[in-house]
Amino acid sequence: MKTDSTVVTGSTFLVTDEDGRPTRDHDGFYHRDVRHLDRYDVSLSADLESLEVVDVRPGERLLHFGTPLEVGARRLHVSRRQFVTDALYERLTVSNLTNESTETTLTLSLGTRFDDLFEVRGMGSDVDRTIEHVPYESGVGFRYDPDDLEFSRSVGVAVDGAGELSVSTTTGDRATATLETTLTLAPDESRELAVAVTPSAPIGDPRGDLDTAAQSVRTREQEWLAGTTLPTRDDAWADVLAESRENLLELRLDTEYGPVFSAGVPWFATAFGRDSLIAAYQALPLTTDVAKGTCRYLAAHQATEFDPERDAEPGKILHEIRHGELTARELVPHRPYYGTVDATLLFVVLVHETWRWTGDDEFAVEMWPAVDRALTWLDTYGRGDDGFVDYELDTEGAGSLRHVAWKDSGDGIVYPDGTHPTGSLAVAEVQGYAYDAMRRGAKLASAVGDSDRAAPLVEAADALQSRFDERFWLPEESFYAVGLDGDGTPIPAVTTNPGHCLWSGIVPGDRADAVVDRLLEPDMFTGWGLRTFAASHDAYNPQSYHLGSVWPHDNSLVALGMARSGREDAATQIAEGLVAAARARGNDRLPELFAGFDRTETDVPVTYGEACEPQAWAAAAPLACLRAADGRPVAPSLVVE
C-alpha cells in the first residue's frame, strides 16, 4: 500500500500517494476541513513515470517525472514545484531532452464535489450537492452554494503560460474539468507554466501569486528557524530533532490568538484540546510562543453553557473544532465538540508550565480567569461521587466518542481479556492530570493574588493522591490499574496510562521504582518504545490502535515521568528507543503510532497503516524525550510542592 505524501501549511494541504499522484480515494486538495479538489493531476500525451519526490521545506515540494526510457534515454522531463500557503501554487516545467523538435499535449484533470472531511473518512451523509462551474479566462472555477444553509465553498484553477487553452467541464453532484494545451518544444527547450489553485477567492495573477507564495513559504521557514531554539547535537539525535522542528512548522496554525499546532495530517489538520496542549508542552524547549497561542486560543473557545449534544459544560476546554459542511449542518457536533475528560486539566498544566518557562507574570494574570473556570469545572462537573474524575461510557450522539480520555477508540480501555468496562469509567492518567492541575492551579492562584483559592486546591490534590493510591494500586502487579469500572472495580490491565501518573507526580515516591520497572518488562517494552497494552494479556494485538501499538507521544510523557522520579536510566532507554525508531524508518520522523512488534523481530518499526504523519505530538515527542534523557523533566526552577 502506498503511503501519503503531503505538502501542507496549517489547515491547507495537498495529499497524494508517495509518488506524488492522486491514486487513492482520500487524495486531493483540502482547505479548512473541505476537500476542494478530489482530482488534481497533470499528464502528457506521452506516459510519465515518477522519478523523485523531494520535500524541500514545509509548504514546498518538488516532483520529477519523465517519459519511459527509450534506448537508455528519456525524451521528456516534467518538474512540478508546489507551494502551499492558504492556496496551492505550482511551477510546472516541461523539458524536451532531445535534439529534435517535439509536440505533446499537456492535460490538467480536475474534479470536486466539495466533500466534507468526515465524508472522505467514511461517514455517510444525505447531503445532495449541485456543483457549478465558473468560467475564467485562463482556467476554470467551481462553486457550491446550497440554498438551505449559510455555507459556501469555491475553488478556482488558473494557468499562465499555456498559450491556447481548451477547457471542457461537467457539472452535477460532482463537477469535473479538463484543461488541455499543445506544447511544441524545440530541441532542448523548456516551457514553464504557472498554476494557481485558490479556495474561496478570485483568481489573480497566477505567475505573480506563485512568486509571492514561494517567498512566503521560504520566509515562514526562515522566521521559524530564527525564532526557535534547537539543542546542538552531533549524534543520532541531531537529524531527528531537526525533522521534528520542520514537521511542527508544517502543522502550525496561525490564529488571531497566536500560533497553535494542528493535530495531524491528513485527518486532523485543525486545533484540538488534548493534542494541541500536549504538543505545545512537549515543544516548550523549542518555542514558548505556540504554548501561549494555544492557551489563548483554547481560553477563547472555553465552554460557557451546557450543550449535551456537544458535551459542553461551563469551563470545559474543547476537544476538536471543525469548519466543514457537516459541522455547519450540525450533523457532527464539532462546532466545537467538548467530548474530552482531560483537556480542561491539561489546559491548567500548560498555562502553569508556560508561565514558569517564561516568567511572564502578565500571561499568568491574563490566563487566570480561564484557569479558574477550568478548576471550577473540575470541582463542579469533573469529579464523580467517589472523588475521581470519570466519564460515562454510554454516549450515543452522532460524532461523539465512547472513550474521552487519550485512548479514545472504542476498545481503548478494556480488561486483560478484552472485556469492556461498563457504567462510568475513571482512568488512571486522568487522576494524575487532575492532581497536577490542582497543584499547579494553587501556584497560579497565589501568583495572581487569589491566595484564598490556593489552600483548598492543595488539600483536594492531597486527598486525590491518597484515594488514587488506595484504589488503583494492584499489589499482584506492583503497578496501578488502568482505571476503575462503573462499580469501582479496578481494571487490572497493564498499560502505559500509569506512566503518565509518574509525569503528573501523583505516584508516591515509594511506588515509583516499581511502576518504572514494570513498564520496562519485556511484555511492555519493545526495544523501540513502550506498548500501550501488555503483550502478556489475551487482548493484546500489536497492530491495534490502543491495545499493543507504540505511541511516541505516550512514551515521551512516560519518559518525563521516569525522569521526574529520578530514573533517568529508564527515561534514556525509552528516549533512545524512539530516536532509533525514527532513524530506522529512513526519514528521521516518528509517526502517530506504529505496531508493537519486538525490535529484535522486525529490524524496522512496522507501520500501523492509517497513522497521521506528520502528527503534532509525535513530532514533538523527541523534544520531550531529550528533556527526560537529560534529566530536565520540568520547567526551569519549577517546584510543585
CSV table of N, CA and C in Angstrom, one decimal, residues 184-261:
chain,number,residue,atom,x,y,z
A,184,THR,N,4.6,22.8,-28.2
A,184,THR,CA,5.6,22.5,-29.3
A,184,THR,C,7.0,23.0,-28.8
A,185,LEU,N,7.9,22.0,-28.6
A,185,LEU,CA,9.2,22.3,-27.9
A,185,LEU,C,10.3,22.1,-28.9
A,186,ALA,N,11.1,23.1,-29.1
A,186,ALA,CA,12.3,23.0,-29.9
A,186,ALA,C,13.4,22.1,-29.2
A,187,PRO,N,14.4,21.7,-29.9
A,187,PRO,CA,15.4,20.8,-29.2
A,187,PRO,C,16.0,21.5,-27.9
A,188,ASP,N,16.0,20.8,-26.9
A,188,ASP,CA,16.5,21.2,-25.6
A,188,ASP,C,15.7,22.4,-25.0
A,189,GLU,N,14.5,22.6,-25.5
A,189,GLU,CA,13.7,23.7,-25.0
A,189,GLU,C,12.9,23.3,-23.7
A,190,SER,N,12.7,24.2,-22.8
A,190,SER,CA,11.8,24.0,-21.6
A,190,SER,C,10.7,25.1,-21.7
A,191,ARG,N,9.5,24.7,-21.3
A,191,ARG,CA,8.4,25.6,-21.2
A,191,ARG,C,7.9,25.6,-19.8
A,192,GLU,N,7.7,26.8,-19.2
A,192,GLU,CA,7.3,26.9,-17.8
A,192,GLU,C,5.9,27.5,-17.8
A,193,LEU,N,5.1,26.9,-17.0
A,193,LEU,CA,3.7,27.3,-16.7
A,193,LEU,C,3.5,27.5,-15.2
A,194,ALA,N,2.6,28.5,-14.9
A,194,ALA,CA,2.3,28.7,-13.5
A,194,ALA,C,0.8,28.3,-13.3
A,195,VAL,N,0.6,27.5,-12.2
A,195,VAL,CA,-0.8,27.1,-11.9
A,195,VAL,C,-1.1,27.6,-10.5
A,196,ALA,N,-2.3,28.2,-10.4
A,196,ALA,CA,-2.8,28.7,-9.1
A,196,ALA,C,-4.1,28.0,-8.8
A,197,VAL,N,-4.2,27.4,-7.6
A,197,VAL,CA,-5.5,26.8,-7.1
A,197,VAL,C,-5.9,27.5,-5.8
A,198,THR,N,-6.9,28.3,-6.0
A,198,THR,CA,-7.3,29.3,-4.9
A,198,THR,C,-8.6,29.0,-4.3
A,199,PRO,N,-8.7,28.6,-3.1
A,199,PRO,CA,-10.1,28.4,-2.4
A,199,PRO,C,-10.7,29.7,-1.9
A,200,SER,N,-11.9,29.9,-2.2
A,200,SER,CA,-12.7,31.0,-1.6
A,200,SER,C,-12.1,32.4,-1.9
A,201,ALA,N,-11.6,32.5,-3.1
A,201,ALA,CA,-11.1,33.8,-3.5
A,201,ALA,C,-11.0,33.8,-5.0
A,202,PRO,N,-11.1,35.0,-5.6
A,202,PRO,CA,-11.0,35.1,-7.1
A,202,PRO,C,-9.5,34.9,-7.5
A,203,ILE,N,-9.4,34.4,-8.7
A,203,ILE,CA,-8.1,34.1,-9.3
A,203,ILE,C,-7.4,35.5,-9.6
A,204,GLY,N,-6.2,35.6,-9.2
A,204,GLY,CA,-5.4,36.9,-9.6
A,204,GLY,C,-4.5,36.6,-10.7
A,205,ASP,N,-3.2,36.9,-10.5
A,205,ASP,CA,-2.2,36.7,-11.5
A,205,ASP,C,-1.4,35.5,-11.1
A,206,PRO,N,-1.6,34.3,-11.7
A,206,PRO,CA,-1.0,33.1,-11.3
A,206,PRO,C,0.5,33.1,-11.1
A,207,ARG,N,1.2,33.8,-12.1
A,207,ARG,CA,2.6,33.8,-12.0
A,207,ARG,C,3.1,34.7,-10.9
A,208,GLY,N,2.5,35.9,-10.8
A,208,GLY,CA,2.9,36.8,-9.7
A,208,GLY,C,2.5,36.2,-8.3
A,209,ASP,N,1.3,35.6,-8.2
A,209,ASP,CA,0.9,35.0,-7.0
A,209,ASP,C,1.8,33.8,-6.6
A,210,LEU,N,2.3,33.0,-7.6
A,210,LEU,CA,3.2,31.9,-7.3
A,210,LEU,C,4.5,32.4,-6.7
A,211,ASP,N,5.0,33.5,-7.3
A,211,ASP,CA,6.3,34.0,-6.8
A,211,ASP,C,6.1,34.5,-5.3
A,212,THR,N,4.9,35.2,-5.1
A,212,THR,CA,4.6,35.6,-3.7
A,212,THR,C,4.5,34.5,-2.8
A,213,ALA,N,3.8,33.4,-3.2
A,213,ALA,CA,3.7,32.2,-2.3
A,213,ALA,C,5.0,31.6,-2.0
A,214,ALA,N,5.9,31.5,-3.1
A,214,ALA,CA,7.2,30.9,-2.9
A,214,ALA,C,8.0,31.7,-1.8
A,215,GLN,N,7.9,33.0,-1.9
A,215,GLN,CA,8.7,33.8,-1.0
A,215,GLN,C,8.0,33.7,0.4
A,216,SER,N,6.7,33.6,0.5
A,216,SER,CA,6.0,33.4,1.8
A,216,SER,C,6.4,32.1,2.5
A,217,VAL,N,6.5,31.0,1.7
A,217,VAL,CA,6.9,29.8,2.3
A,217,VAL,C,8.3,29.8,2.8
A,218,ARG,N,9.2,30.4,2.1
A,218,ARG,CA,10.6,30.5,2.5
A,218,ARG,C,10.8,31.4,3.7
A,219,THR,N,10.1,32.5,3.6
A,219,THR,CA,10.2,33.5,4.8
A,219,THR,C,9.6,32.8,6.0
A,220,ARG,N,8.5,32.1,5.9
A,220,ARG,CA,7.9,31.4,7.1
A,220,ARG,C,8.9,30.5,7.7
A,221,GLU,N,9.6,29.7,6.9
A,221,GLU,CA,10.7,28.8,7.4
A,221,GLU,C,11.8,29.6,8.0
A,222,GLN,N,12.3,30.6,7.4
A,222,GLN,CA,13.4,31.4,8.0
A,222,GLN,C,13.0,32.0,9.3
A,223,GLU,N,11.8,32.5,9.4
A,223,GLU,CA,11.4,33.1,10.7
A,223,GLU,C,11.2,32.0,11.8
A,224,TRP,N,10.8,30.8,11.4
A,224,TRP,CA,10.6,29.7,12.4
A,224,TRP,C,12.0,29.3,12.9
A,225,LEU,N,12.9,29.1,11.9
A,225,LEU,CA,14.3,28.7,12.3
A,225,LEU,C,14.9,29.8,13.2
A,226,ALA,N,14.7,31.0,12.9
A,226,ALA,CA,15.3,32.1,13.7
A,226,ALA,C,14.6,32.2,15.1
A,227,GLY,N,13.3,31.9,15.2
A,227,GLY,CA,12.5,32.1,16.4
A,227,GLY,C,12.4,30.9,17.3
A,228,THR,N,13.1,29.8,16.9
A,228,THR,CA,13.0,28.6,17.7
A,228,THR,C,14.4,28.2,18.1
A,229,THR,N,14.5,27.4,19.2
A,229,THR,CA,15.8,27.0,19.7
A,229,THR,C,15.9,25.5,19.7
A,230,LEU,N,16.9,25.0,19.0
A,230,LEU,CA,17.0,23.5,18.9
A,230,LEU,C,18.4,23.2,19.6
A,231,PRO,N,18.4,22.2,20.5
A,231,PRO,CA,19.7,21.8,21.1
A,231,PRO,C,20.7,21.4,20.1
A,232,THR,N,21.9,21.8,20.3
A,232,THR,CA,23.0,21.4,19.4
A,232,THR,C,23.5,20.0,19.7
A,233,ARG,N,23.3,19.1,18.7
A,233,ARG,CA,23.7,17.7,19.0
A,233,ARG,C,24.6,17.2,17.8
A,234,ASP,N,25.5,16.3,18.0
A,234,ASP,CA,26.3,15.8,16.9
A,234,ASP,C,26.2,14.3,16.9
A,235,ASP,N,25.1,13.8,17.4
A,235,ASP,CA,24.9,12.3,17.5
A,235,ASP,C,23.6,11.9,16.7
A,236,ALA,N,23.0,10.8,17.1
A,236,ALA,CA,21.8,10.3,16.4
A,236,ALA,C,20.6,11.2,16.6
A,237,TRP,N,20.7,12.0,17.6
A,237,TRP,CA,19.5,12.9,17.9
A,237,TRP,C,19.4,14.0,16.9
A,238,ALA,N,20.5,14.5,16.3
A,238,ALA,CA,20.5,15.7,15.6
A,238,ALA,C,19.5,15.8,14.4
A,239,ASP,N,19.5,14.8,13.6
A,239,ASP,CA,18.6,14.8,12.4
A,239,ASP,C,17.1,14.6,12.8
A,240,VAL,N,16.9,13.8,13.9
A,240,VAL,CA,15.6,13.6,14.4
A,240,VAL,C,15.0,14.8,15.0
A,241,LEU,N,15.8,15.6,15.7
A,241,LEU,CA,15.3,16.9,16.3
A,241,LEU,C,15.0,17.9,15.2
A,242,ALA,N,15.9,17.9,14.1
A,242,ALA,CA,15.7,18.8,13.0
A,242,ALA,C,14.4,18.5,12.3
A,243,GLU,N,14.1,17.2,12.1
A,243,GLU,CA,12.9,16.8,11.4
A,243,GLU,C,11.7,17.2,12.3
A,244,SER,N,11.8,17.0,13.6
A,244,SER,CA,10.7,17.5,14.5
A,244,SER,C,10.4,18.9,14.3
A,245,ARG,N,11.4,19.8,14.3
A,245,ARG,CA,11.2,21.2,14.1
A,245,ARG,C,10.5,21.5,12.8
A,246,GLU,N,10.9,20.8,11.7
A,246,GLU,CA,10.3,21.0,10.4
A,246,GLU,C,8.9,20.6,10.4
A,247,ASN,N,8.6,19.4,10.9
A,247,ASN,CA,7.2,18.9,11.0
A,247,ASN,C,6.3,19.8,11.8
A,248,LEU,N,6.8,20.4,12.9
A,248,LEU,CA,5.9,21.2,13.7
A,248,LEU,C,5.6,22.5,12.9
A,249,LEU,N,6.5,23.0,12.1
A,249,LEU,CA,6.2,24.2,11.3
A,249,LEU,C,5.1,23.9,10.3
A,250,GLU,N,5.1,22.7,9.7
A,250,GLU,CA,4.1,22.3,8.8
A,250,GLU,C,2.7,22.3,9.5
A,251,LEU,N,2.7,22.0,10.7
A,251,LEU,CA,1.4,21.8,11.4
A,251,LEU,C,1.0,23.1,12.2
A,252,ARG,N,1.8,24.1,12.1
A,252,ARG,CA,1.5,25.4,12.8
A,252,ARG,C,0.3,26.1,12.2
A,253,LEU,N,-0.7,26.3,12.9
A,253,LEU,CA,-1.8,27.2,12.5
A,253,LEU,C,-1.6,28.6,13.1
A,254,ASP,N,-1.7,29.6,12.2
A,254,ASP,CA,-1.6,30.9,12.7
A,254,ASP,C,-3.0,31.5,12.9
A,255,THR,N,-3.3,31.7,14.2
A,255,THR,CA,-4.7,32.2,14.5
A,255,THR,C,-4.6,33.6,15.1
A,256,GLU,N,-5.8,34.2,15.3
A,256,GLU,CA,-5.8,35.5,15.8
A,256,GLU,C,-5.3,35.6,17.3
A,257,TYR,N,-5.2,34.4,17.9
A,257,TYR,CA,-4.8,34.3,19.3
A,257,TYR,C,-3.3,33.9,19.4
A,258,GLY,N,-2.7,33.7,18.2
A,258,GLY,CA,-1.3,33.2,18.2
A,258,GLY,C,-1.2,31.8,17.6
A,259,PRO,N,0.0,31.3,17.4
A,259,PRO,CA,0.2,30.0,16.8
A,259,PRO,C,-0.3,28.9,17.6
A,260,VAL,N,-0.9,27.9,16.9
A,260,VAL,CA,-1.4,26.6,17.6
A,260,VAL,C,-1.0,25.5,16.7
A,261,PHE,N,-0.6,24.4,17.3
A,261,PHE,CA,-0.3,23.2,16.4
A,261,PHE,C,-1.6,22.5,16.1
